[in-house]
């Protein structure tokens, strides 16, 4: 099926226990899907009220253009296409490009507020900014252009490169490790210090060689992409083995713990969750096996 004839080529990772009218769902508030574009293809420019993100899985030579800014994709990158942001994709490489799509479609659908529009009159939007302009603005940690202003409720940084993520994880202090997630970092909004989008937070974590985390549970659901390594996660006594490029889900309020099977290599997981939504509503809850 050519992208000349369809909006997108997407495989939805659907939870059969969630019956959503008209839309597939992976968790009650979130969607996970795998998208593919082949060499020379473009995915039509459009925007919609659901917020979206891309975790790049495989390929090279392709980009996402968001609000006129092209961001070139590399495996492990996180790229944002926030609510009502025009976006399109093009593959100028020699092989297929795949990524994991994350959206809050079930949430927006439940509120009966899904809106969608194609970019007016064109298949792709014009490039109005320098390539990866937002990365240049925030290239130095803790600094930004003095005349920069921003009034949106999502991050002004469109792409979070995998190289920066790995470097940051490798530089973490052991004293900052969590007993439940080992070394874990949040992708944050450099303008506010908050989550990247108002309904979705994103994280990267490193399970050090031989790590076995303690058990806990929280009522936010989390979708994981395995960027590096192999191991397993126990969810309510059920073991789920995972390895590179796998996707797995921890539903809300289920006991879980992570294990890195390797005695010599780290594992790296990238995840997204509806945590900001629950926090805003004042209903975010977490508990360890000691009842705390």
Phi, psi and omega in degrees: 000121182277147175289354172292337186252347183226161179297307185213156172251102191225138172251111182282134176267089193265135173273113183294345179278352180251114183261093181256127181292117173082346182222144175278155181221142175260320170230172182304332182244351190230157177239142168237137180207154176255126180246145182228133166232139182267165180307133178085352183273154169236148173255125191309139179288131177202174169217162184203162181288329174297137174283149184218157174217162178232129170249114190283132185257313190203146173114177178204160176084015178239161179219158166252135174251119181239120181049044176083003181249118177276132175236120182281138189266136169227147180306130181097347177293149169250124180235132183260141166228082187297170182308132175065023175262125176296137179209146173213167183228147176217139179252107177259009180271191184255357181223176181293152177239126180234145173210164176266121175271135172234127181220160175259036183306312182300323178296310182294324177296318181297333178270002179057044183231030177279122173232147185213137176216142169284156175294134188300116168074359183223151178285324178234153179277154177289148176279115183250356179230162173297152176306131176052041183300320183294328176294322179294322181296327185243031183291328181262120181304133177080008181226156177205162177303138186295332181262015181285137174224154185205130181236014179270161180264019176230169186295138174283354179266118186276322183238134174246101188291147180297326182298318178294322180297313181296318179299319180294318178297317181295334181270359182293146175281139178300331180290344178267005180291148176261141177293345184256337184228004185057230183273116188223132179237147175259135166286121187236163176283113184290348180274324184247340187082000181266193180294163184294329177219159189290341181246349185225130172251150181234143183224156167231139180220148177246122171266108183295159183312127178077005183295141173222105187283163175283162184273138172205178176211155177212158186273358170275137176276150183224135178249129187246143168242130180272108180279323185207142172092187180211157180175206177208159177235133178261121180240112182048051176073003177259125182272128175243110178281142179218156176212181187309134177080356176291157173236133175218163188232137169250110180292161179297141175061041174239132177298138180206155177210150183248147177224128172267118185287339185277140176270356185227342185241143176283158170243142181236127179242139173247135186219161172220152192208158177271022181307316181299325179298312182293324179294317179298323180281352179076023183239010178293132184219142179219149182209140172260178186286358173267003179081019182252000000 
